Coordinates of C-alpha atoms in Angstrom, one line a residue:
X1 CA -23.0 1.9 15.4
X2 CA -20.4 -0.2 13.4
X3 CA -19.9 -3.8 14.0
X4 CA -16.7 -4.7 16.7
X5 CA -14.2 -5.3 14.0
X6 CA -11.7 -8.8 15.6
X7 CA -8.1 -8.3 14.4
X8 CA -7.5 -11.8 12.7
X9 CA -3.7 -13.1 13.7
X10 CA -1.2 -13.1 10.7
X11 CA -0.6 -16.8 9.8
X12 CA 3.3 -17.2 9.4
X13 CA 4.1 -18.3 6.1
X14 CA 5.9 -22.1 6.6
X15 CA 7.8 -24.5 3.7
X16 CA 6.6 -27.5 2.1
X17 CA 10.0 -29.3 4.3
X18 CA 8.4 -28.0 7.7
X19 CA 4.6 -28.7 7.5
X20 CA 5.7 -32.7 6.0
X21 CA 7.9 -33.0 9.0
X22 CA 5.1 -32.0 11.3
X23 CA 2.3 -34.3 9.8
X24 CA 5.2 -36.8 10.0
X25 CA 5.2 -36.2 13.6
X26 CA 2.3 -36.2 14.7
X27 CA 1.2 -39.7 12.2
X28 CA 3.9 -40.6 14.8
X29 CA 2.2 -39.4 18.1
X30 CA -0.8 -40.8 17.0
X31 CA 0.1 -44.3 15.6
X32 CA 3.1 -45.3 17.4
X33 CA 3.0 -46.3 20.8
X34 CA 6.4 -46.9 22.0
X35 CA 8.4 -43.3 21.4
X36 CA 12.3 -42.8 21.1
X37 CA 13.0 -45.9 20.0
X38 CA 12.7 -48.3 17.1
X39 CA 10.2 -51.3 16.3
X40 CA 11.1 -54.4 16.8
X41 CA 12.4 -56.6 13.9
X42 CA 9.3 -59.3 12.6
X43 CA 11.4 -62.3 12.7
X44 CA 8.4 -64.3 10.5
X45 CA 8.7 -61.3 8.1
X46 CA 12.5 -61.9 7.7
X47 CA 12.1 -65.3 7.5
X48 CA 10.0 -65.4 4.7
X49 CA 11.7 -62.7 2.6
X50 CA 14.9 -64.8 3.0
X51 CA 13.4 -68.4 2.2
X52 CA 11.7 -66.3 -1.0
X53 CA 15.3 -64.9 -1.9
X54 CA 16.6 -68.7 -1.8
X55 CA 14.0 -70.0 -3.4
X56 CA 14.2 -67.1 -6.3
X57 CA 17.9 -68.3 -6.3
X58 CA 18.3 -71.7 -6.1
X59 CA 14.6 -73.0 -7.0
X60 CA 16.5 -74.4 -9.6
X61 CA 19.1 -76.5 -8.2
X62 CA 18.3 -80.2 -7.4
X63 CA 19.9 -82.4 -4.9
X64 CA 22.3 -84.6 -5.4
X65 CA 21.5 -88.5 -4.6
X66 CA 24.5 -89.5 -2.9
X67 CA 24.9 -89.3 0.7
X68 CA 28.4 -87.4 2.0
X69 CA 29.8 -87.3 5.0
X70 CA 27.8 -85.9 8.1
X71 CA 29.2 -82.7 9.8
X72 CA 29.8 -83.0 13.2
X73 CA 27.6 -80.3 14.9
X74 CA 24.4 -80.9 12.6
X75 CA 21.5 -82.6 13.2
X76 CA 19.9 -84.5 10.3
X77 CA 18.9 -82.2 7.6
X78 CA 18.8 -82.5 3.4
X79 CA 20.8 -80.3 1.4
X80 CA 20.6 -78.8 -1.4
X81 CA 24.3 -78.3 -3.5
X82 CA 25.2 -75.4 -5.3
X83 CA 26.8 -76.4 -8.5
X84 CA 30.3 -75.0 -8.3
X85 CA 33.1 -75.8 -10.4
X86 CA 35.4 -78.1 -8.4
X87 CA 35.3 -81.6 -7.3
X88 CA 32.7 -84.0 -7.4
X89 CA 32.5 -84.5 -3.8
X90 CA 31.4 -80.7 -3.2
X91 CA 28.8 -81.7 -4.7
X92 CA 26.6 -83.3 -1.7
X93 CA 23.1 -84.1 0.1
X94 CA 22.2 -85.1 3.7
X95 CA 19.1 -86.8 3.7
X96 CA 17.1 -86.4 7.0
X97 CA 13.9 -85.2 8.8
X98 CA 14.0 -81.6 9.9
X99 CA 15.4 -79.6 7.8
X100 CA 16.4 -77.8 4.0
X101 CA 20.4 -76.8 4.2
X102 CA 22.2 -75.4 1.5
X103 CA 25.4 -76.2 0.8
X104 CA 28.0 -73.6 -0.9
X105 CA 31.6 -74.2 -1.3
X106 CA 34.7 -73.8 -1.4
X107 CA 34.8 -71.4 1.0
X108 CA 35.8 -69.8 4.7
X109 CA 34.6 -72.5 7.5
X110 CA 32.5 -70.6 10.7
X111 CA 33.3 -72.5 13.4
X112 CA 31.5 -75.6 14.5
X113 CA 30.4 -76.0 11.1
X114 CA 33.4 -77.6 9.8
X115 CA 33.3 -80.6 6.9
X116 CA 35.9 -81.7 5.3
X117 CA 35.1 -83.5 1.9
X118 CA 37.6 -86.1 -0.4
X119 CA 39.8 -83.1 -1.7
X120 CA 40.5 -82.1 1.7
X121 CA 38.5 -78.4 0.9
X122 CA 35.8 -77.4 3.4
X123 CA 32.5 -76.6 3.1
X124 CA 29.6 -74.8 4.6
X125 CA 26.3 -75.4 5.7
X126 CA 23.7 -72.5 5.2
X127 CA 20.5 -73.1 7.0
X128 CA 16.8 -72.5 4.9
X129 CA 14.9 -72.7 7.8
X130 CA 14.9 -70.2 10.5
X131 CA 16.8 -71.5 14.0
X132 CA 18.3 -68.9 16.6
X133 CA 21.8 -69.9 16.2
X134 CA 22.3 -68.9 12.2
X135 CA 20.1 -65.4 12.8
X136 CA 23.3 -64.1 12.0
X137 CA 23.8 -65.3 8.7
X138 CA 20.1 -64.0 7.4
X139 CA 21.4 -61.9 4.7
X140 CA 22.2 -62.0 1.1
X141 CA 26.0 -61.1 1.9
X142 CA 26.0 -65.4 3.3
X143 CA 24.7 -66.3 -0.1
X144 CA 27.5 -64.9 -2.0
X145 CA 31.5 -66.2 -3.2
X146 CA 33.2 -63.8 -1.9
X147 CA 35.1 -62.7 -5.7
X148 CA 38.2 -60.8 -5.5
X149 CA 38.5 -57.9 -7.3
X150 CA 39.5 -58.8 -11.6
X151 CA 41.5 -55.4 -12.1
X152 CA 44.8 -56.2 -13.2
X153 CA 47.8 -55.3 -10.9
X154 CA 49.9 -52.4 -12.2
X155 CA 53.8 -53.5 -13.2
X156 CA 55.8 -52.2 -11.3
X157 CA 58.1 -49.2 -13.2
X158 CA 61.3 -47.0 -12.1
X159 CA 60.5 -43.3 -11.6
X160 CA 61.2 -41.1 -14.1
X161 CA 63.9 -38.0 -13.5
X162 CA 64.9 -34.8 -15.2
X163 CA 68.2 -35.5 -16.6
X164 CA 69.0 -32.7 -19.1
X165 CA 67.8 -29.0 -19.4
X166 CA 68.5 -27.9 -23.1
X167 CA 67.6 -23.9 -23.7
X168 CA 67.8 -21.9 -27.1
X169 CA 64.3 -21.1 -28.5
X170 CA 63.4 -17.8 -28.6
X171 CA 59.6 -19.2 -27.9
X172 CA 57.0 -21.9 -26.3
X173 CA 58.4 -25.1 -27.3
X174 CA 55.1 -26.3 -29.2
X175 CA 56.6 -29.9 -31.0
X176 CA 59.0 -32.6 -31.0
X177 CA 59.6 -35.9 -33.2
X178 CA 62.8 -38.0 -33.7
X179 CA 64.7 -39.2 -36.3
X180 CA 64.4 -42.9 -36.9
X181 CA 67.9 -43.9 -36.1
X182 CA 67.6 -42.1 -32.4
X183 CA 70.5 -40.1 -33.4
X184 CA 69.0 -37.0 -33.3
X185 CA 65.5 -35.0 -32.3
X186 CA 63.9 -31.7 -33.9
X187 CA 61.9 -29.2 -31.9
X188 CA 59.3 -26.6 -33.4
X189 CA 58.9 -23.7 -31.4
X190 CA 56.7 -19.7 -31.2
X191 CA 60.0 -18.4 -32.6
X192 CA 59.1 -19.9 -35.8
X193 CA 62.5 -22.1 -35.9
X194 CA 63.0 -25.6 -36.4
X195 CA 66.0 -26.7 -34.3
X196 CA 67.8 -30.3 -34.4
X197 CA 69.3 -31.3 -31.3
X198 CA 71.9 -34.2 -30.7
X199 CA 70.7 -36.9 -28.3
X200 CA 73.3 -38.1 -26.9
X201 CA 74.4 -34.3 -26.0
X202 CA 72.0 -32.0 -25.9
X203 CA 73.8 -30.1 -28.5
X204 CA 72.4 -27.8 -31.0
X205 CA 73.0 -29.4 -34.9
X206 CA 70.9 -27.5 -36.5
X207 CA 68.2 -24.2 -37.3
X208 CA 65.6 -24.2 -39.7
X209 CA 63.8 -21.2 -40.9
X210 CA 61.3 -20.8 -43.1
X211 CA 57.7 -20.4 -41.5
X212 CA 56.3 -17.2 -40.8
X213 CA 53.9 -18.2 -37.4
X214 CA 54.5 -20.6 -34.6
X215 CA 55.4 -24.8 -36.0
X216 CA 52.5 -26.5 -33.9
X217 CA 53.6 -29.9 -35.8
X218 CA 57.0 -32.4 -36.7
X219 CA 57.5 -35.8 -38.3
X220 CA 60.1 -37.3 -39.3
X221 CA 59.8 -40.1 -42.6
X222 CA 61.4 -43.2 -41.8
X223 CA 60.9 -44.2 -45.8
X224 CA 62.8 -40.9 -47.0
X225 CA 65.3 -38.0 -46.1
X226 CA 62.2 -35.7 -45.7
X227 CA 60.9 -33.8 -42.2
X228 CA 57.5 -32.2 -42.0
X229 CA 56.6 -29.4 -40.6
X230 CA 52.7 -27.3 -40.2
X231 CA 52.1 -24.4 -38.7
X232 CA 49.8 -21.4 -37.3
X233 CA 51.0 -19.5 -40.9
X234 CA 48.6 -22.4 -42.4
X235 CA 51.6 -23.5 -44.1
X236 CA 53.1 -27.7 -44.2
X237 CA 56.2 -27.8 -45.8
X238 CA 58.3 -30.8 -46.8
X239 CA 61.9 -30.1 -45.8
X240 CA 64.9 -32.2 -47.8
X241 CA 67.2 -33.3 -44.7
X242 CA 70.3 -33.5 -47.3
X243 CA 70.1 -30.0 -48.7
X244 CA 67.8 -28.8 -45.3
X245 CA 65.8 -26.8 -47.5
X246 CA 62.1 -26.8 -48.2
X247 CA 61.4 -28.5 -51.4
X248 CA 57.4 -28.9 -51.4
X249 CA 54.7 -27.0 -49.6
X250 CA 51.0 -28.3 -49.2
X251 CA 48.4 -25.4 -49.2
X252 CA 44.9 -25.8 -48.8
X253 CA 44.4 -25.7 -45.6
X254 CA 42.1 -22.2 -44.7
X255 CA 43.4 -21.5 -41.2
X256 CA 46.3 -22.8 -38.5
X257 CA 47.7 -26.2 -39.0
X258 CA 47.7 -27.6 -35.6
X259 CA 48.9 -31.6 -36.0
X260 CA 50.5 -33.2 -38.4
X261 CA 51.3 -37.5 -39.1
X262 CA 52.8 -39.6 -41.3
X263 CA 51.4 -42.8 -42.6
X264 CA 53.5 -45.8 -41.8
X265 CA 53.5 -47.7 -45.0
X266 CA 52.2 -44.9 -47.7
X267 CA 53.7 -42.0 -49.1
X268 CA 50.8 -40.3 -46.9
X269 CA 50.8 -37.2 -44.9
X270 CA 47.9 -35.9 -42.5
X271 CA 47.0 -32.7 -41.2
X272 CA 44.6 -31.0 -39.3
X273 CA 43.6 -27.8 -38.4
X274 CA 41.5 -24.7 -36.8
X275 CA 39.5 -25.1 -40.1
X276 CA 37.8 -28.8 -38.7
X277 CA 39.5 -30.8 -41.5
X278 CA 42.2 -32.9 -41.5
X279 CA 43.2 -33.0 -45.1
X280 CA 45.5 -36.4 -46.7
X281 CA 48.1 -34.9 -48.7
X282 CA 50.1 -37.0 -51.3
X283 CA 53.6 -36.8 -50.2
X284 CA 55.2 -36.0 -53.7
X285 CA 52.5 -34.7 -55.8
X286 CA 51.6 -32.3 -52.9
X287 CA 48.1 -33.1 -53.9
X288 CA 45.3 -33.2 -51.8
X289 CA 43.6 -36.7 -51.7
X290 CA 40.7 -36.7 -49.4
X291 CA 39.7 -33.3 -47.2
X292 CA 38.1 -35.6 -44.0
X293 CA 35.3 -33.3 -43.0
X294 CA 32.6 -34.1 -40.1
X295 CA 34.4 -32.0 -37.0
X296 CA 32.4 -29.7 -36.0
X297 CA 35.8 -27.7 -34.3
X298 CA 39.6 -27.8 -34.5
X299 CA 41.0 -31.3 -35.3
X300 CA 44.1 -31.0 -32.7
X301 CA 45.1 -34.4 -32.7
X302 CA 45.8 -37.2 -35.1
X303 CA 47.6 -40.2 -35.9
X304 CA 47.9 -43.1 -38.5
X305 CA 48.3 -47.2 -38.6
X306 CA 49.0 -49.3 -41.2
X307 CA 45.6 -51.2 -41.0
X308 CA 41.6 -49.5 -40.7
X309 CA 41.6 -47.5 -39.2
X310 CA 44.0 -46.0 -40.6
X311 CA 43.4 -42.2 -39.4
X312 CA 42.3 -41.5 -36.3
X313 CA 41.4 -37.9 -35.0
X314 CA 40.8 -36.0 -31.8
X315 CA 39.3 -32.9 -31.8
X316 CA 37.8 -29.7 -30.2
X317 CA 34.4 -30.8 -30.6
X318 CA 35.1 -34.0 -27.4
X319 CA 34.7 -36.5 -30.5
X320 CA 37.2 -39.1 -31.5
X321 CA 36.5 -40.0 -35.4
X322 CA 38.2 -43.2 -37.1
X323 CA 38.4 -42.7 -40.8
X324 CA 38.5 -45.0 -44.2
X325 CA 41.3 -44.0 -46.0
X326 CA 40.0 -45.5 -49.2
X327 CA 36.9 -43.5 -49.5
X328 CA 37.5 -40.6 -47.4
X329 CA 34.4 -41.9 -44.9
X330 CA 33.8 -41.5 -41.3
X331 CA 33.8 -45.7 -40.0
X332 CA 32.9 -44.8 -36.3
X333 CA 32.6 -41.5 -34.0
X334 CA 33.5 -42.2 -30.0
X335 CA 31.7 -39.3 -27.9
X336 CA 33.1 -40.5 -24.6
X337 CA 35.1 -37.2 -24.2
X338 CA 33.2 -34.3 -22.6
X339 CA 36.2 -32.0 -23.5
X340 CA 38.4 -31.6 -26.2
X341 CA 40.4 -34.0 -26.8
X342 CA 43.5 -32.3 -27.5
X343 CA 46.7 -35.3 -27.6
X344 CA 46.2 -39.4 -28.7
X345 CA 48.5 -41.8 -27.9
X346 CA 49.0 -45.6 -30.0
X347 CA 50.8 -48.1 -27.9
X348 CA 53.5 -49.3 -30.1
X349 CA 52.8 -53.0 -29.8
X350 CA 48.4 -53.9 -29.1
X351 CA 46.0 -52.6 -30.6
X352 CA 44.8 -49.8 -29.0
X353 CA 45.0 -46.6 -28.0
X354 CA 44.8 -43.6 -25.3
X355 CA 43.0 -40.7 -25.7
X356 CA 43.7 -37.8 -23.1
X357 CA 41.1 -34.8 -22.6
X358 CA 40.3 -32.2 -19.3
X359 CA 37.5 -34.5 -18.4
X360 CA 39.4 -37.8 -18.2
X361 CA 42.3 -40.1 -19.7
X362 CA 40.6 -43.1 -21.7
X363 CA 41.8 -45.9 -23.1
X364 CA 40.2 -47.5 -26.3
X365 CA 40.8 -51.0 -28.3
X366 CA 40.9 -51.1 -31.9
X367 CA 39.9 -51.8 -34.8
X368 CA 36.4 -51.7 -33.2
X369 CA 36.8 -48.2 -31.1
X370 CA 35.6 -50.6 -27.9
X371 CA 35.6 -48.5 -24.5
X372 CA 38.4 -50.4 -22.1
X373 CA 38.5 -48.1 -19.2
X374 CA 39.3 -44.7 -17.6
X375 CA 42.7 -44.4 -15.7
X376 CA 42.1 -44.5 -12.4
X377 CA 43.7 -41.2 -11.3
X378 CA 42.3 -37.6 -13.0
X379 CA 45.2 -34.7 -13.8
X380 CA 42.5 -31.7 -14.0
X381 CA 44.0 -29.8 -16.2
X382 CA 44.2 -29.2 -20.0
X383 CA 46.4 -32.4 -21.4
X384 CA 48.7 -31.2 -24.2
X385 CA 50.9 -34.1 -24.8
X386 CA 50.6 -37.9 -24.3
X387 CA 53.0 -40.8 -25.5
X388 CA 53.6 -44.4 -24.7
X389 CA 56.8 -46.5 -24.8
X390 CA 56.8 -50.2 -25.2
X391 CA 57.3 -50.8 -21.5
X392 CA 54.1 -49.8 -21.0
X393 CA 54.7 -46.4 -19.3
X394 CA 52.6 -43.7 -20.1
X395 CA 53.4 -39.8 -20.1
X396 CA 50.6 -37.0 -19.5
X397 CA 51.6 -33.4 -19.4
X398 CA 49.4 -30.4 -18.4
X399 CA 48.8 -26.8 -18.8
X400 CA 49.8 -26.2 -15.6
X401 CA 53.3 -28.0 -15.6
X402 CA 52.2 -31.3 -14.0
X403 CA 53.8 -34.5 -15.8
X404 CA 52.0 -37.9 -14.9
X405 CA 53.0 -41.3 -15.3
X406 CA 51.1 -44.0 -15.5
X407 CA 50.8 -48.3 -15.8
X408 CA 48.9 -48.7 -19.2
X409 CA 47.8 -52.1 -18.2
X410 CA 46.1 -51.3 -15.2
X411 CA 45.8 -46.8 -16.2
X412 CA 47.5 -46.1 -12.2
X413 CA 49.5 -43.5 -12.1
X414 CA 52.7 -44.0 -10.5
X415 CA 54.4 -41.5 -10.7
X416 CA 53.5 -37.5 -10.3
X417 CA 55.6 -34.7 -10.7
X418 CA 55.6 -31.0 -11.4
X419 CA 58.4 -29.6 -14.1
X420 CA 60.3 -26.2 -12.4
X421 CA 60.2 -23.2 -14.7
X422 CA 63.5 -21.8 -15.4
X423 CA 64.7 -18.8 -13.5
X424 CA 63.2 -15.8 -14.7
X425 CA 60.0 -17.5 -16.6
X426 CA 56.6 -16.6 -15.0
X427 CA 54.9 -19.1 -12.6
X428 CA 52.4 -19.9 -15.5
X429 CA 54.6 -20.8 -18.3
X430 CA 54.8 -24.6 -16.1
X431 CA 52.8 -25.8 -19.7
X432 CA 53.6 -29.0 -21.3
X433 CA 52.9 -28.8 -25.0
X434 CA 54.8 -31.8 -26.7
X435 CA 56.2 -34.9 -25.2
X436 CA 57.8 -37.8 -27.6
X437 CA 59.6 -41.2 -26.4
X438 CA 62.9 -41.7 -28.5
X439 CA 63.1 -44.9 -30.8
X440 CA 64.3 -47.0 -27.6
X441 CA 61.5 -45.6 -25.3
X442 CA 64.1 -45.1 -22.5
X443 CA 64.2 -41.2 -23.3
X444 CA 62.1 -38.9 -23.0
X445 CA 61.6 -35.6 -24.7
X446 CA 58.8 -32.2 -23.4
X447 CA 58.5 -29.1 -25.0
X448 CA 57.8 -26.5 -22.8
X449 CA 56.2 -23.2 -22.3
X450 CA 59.5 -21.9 -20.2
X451 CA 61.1 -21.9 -24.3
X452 CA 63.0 -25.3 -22.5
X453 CA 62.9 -28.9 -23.7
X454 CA 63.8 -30.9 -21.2
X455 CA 64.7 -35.0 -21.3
X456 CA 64.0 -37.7 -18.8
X457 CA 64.9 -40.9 -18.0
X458 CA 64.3 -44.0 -15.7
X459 CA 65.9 -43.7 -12.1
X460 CA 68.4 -46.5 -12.7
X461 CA 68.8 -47.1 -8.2
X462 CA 65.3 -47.5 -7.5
X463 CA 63.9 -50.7 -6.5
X464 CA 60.6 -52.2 -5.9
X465 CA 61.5 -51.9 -2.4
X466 CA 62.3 -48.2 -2.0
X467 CA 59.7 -46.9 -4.8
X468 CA 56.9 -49.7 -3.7
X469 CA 53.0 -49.6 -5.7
X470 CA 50.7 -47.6 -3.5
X471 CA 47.7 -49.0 -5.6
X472 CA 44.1 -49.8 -4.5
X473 CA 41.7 -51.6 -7.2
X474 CA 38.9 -49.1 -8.0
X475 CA 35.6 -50.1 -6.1
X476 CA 33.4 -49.5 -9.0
X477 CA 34.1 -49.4 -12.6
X478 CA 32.8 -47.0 -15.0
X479 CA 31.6 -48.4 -18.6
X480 CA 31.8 -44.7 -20.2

């Protein structure tokens, strides 16, 4: 006869979370006696961590010989002074029996606890020694100067309004630069035109033709009559503004020329491209110099200074790269970017410089590169175009139409606005793709994906009172 078989129960399969949280609870049921609520603090447990913490502190500070004047509500005690800057007679000891007090000042008097030394500035008393009446003040929070916060306050700026709609491209509006004596600005658009505008009107001067692809990139010389134009065709072409013809082209570069700049004090021109170079072109030679190779990607954004570094580029790969112009050298490579960093900004009057990517809007010193800080507000979207006036006001435009403004002291953004498509454009052609501050800085100038440039200027009624700062000092401040 075969053995009686016993049906053994299934055990139910539990998680590593549910099986700690049970031998939790019952290391509870067995070891704690009192259930539901908490144990009590150990008052000698937090008085010795505290009189360790003041002693790790201020083991170092010795007291001061001379007696000062005797608060009302203490008993005798000795103090110990906290060396602060500020008058000598902060600087204090009670000499007495019972017990150690430390004194910190200037600061906000509790009540009853009120002295007031020669200056007329108070001071408080912060027990060592552990009495009923300063349980309260057990904490590191009593040890501390309260330190209000060091970011700079934003200047206060108009708004910025739409003031002009100009229309006649055939295409995305890609660039924009102006002419040195702020008469007049040029556009470079998908159409593969070059049209000068008046400022003053808005009125059409002038239409270049002579690329065969989209002009991604304009300057203007302020040392001859010549404009410069680059585009997708891989063609930068110097055009003569007297005869508005091209009299130079620059070839060499193996793929679309997406950014273009001119050096302020050489006969210099930059470019970069989709091929991960930007190439130094001697202006009337059209010779290449230096081909400035180290981008991994396309090199979307550059722009020049009279001092090192003199070329500075922003590119697909999230790296910012300064460059020696005398040896055609990589000096420093900033990999704060975790996007591409497609538009750079140089204030006009310090030295330093903004550098705007989907991740984040940074701001960077030079010569050295040094990290300043982020602006305190993030578009999310792909930033296009970026430029700064001497005022201090900083444009951002996106992919997706929006058009920031911020305080380049303090990086708040002050202003935030969408741009309206024309009629009959599609909701996504919103883009931003150029944006350029006339010679004045009190215009402003974006190219758009609606084939529209449109220009902007300060709101000349508002006030501090009816456009107030809604700013709030950032609680912690990122170093990268």
């Amino acid at each position: 006869m075969p053995g009686q078989t016993t049906e053994v129960e299934p055990i139910e399969p539990q998680s590593l979370k549910k099986l700690s949280i049970k031998s939790l609870k019952r290391a509870l049921d067995l070891f704690f006696p009192v259930h539901a609520q908490f144990p009590p603090p150990d008052a000698e447990a937090k008085k010795i961590r505290l009189s360790h913490k003041m002693k790790v502190a201020f083991g170092g500070v010795e007291p001061v010989s001379q007696p000062p004047r005797r608060p009302e509500q203490t008993g005798t005690s000795t103090a110990l002074a906290l060396p602060l800057p500020g008058p000598e007679g902060s600087k204090s000891v009670q000499k007495g029996v019972a017990e150690n007090a430390l004194v910190v000042g200037p600061t906000l008097q509790p009540k009853g606890l009120n002295s007031i030394g020669p200056s007329g500035k108070s001071t408080t008393v912060i027990p060592a020694s552990g009495s009923s009446s300063y349980e309260r003040n057990y904490s590191t929070s009593a040890l501390m100067e309260r330190i209000p916060s060091r970011w700079p306050r934003p200047e206060w700026h108009a708004p910025w309004k739409n003031y002009r709609v100009i229309q006649g491209h055939l295409g995305w509006v890609r660039s924009v630069a102006f002419d040195p004596s702020n008469e007049w600005f040029c556009t470079g658009s998908a159409d593969r035109t070059i049209k000068i505008w008046d400022v003053a009107t808005g009125v059409l001067k002038l239409t270049l033709t002579g690329h065969i692809e989209q002009v991604r990139g304009l300057a203007v010389s302020n040392r001859h009559t010549y404009m410069f134009s680059a585009g997708d065709d891989k063609q930068v072409k110097c055009w003569d503004l007297e005869q508005n013809k091209v009299i130079r082209s620059y070839h060499g570069h193996l793929s679309g020329v997406y950014c273009l700049a001119l050096h302020p004090t050489l006969d210099v021109l930059l470019t970069g491209g989709r091929d991960s170079v930007c190439r130094v072109w001697d202006i009337r030679t059209k010779m290449q110099i230096f081909a400035l190779s180290g981008h991994e990607s396309t090199v979307c954004s550059v722009f020049t200074r009279p001092t090192d570094p003199q070329v500075v580029t922003g590119s697909h790969d999230t790296t910012i790269k300064f460059w020696d112009l005398r040896y055609g050298k990589t000096m420093a490579t900033l990999t704060h970017h975790k996007k591409s960093v497609r538009a750079m900004a140089l204030h006009p009057k310090e030295n330093a410089f903004a550098s705007a990517s989907a991740d984040n809007t940074k701001k960077f010193s030079l010569p050295k590169g040094e990290f300043c800080h982020n602006m305190l507000s993030q578009q999310k979207t792909i930033i296009n175009a970026m430029a700064v006036n001497e005022d201090g006001v900083m444009v951002t435009g996106g992919d997706n139409g929006s058009i920031w403004f911020w305080d380049w002291k303090s990086g708040h953004s002050f202003q935030q606005s969408e741009t309206i498509v024309q009629p009959g454009s599609l909701e996504s052609e919103a883009g931003i793709y150029a944006a350029c501050y006339d010679q004045t800085g009190s215009r402003l100038v974006t190219c758009e994906a609606d084939k529209t440039i449109k220009m902007w200027k300060e709101d000349e009624n508002a006030t501090p009172e009816t456009h107030p700062v809604n700013f709030k000092p950032p609680k912690d401040i990122r170093r990268f």
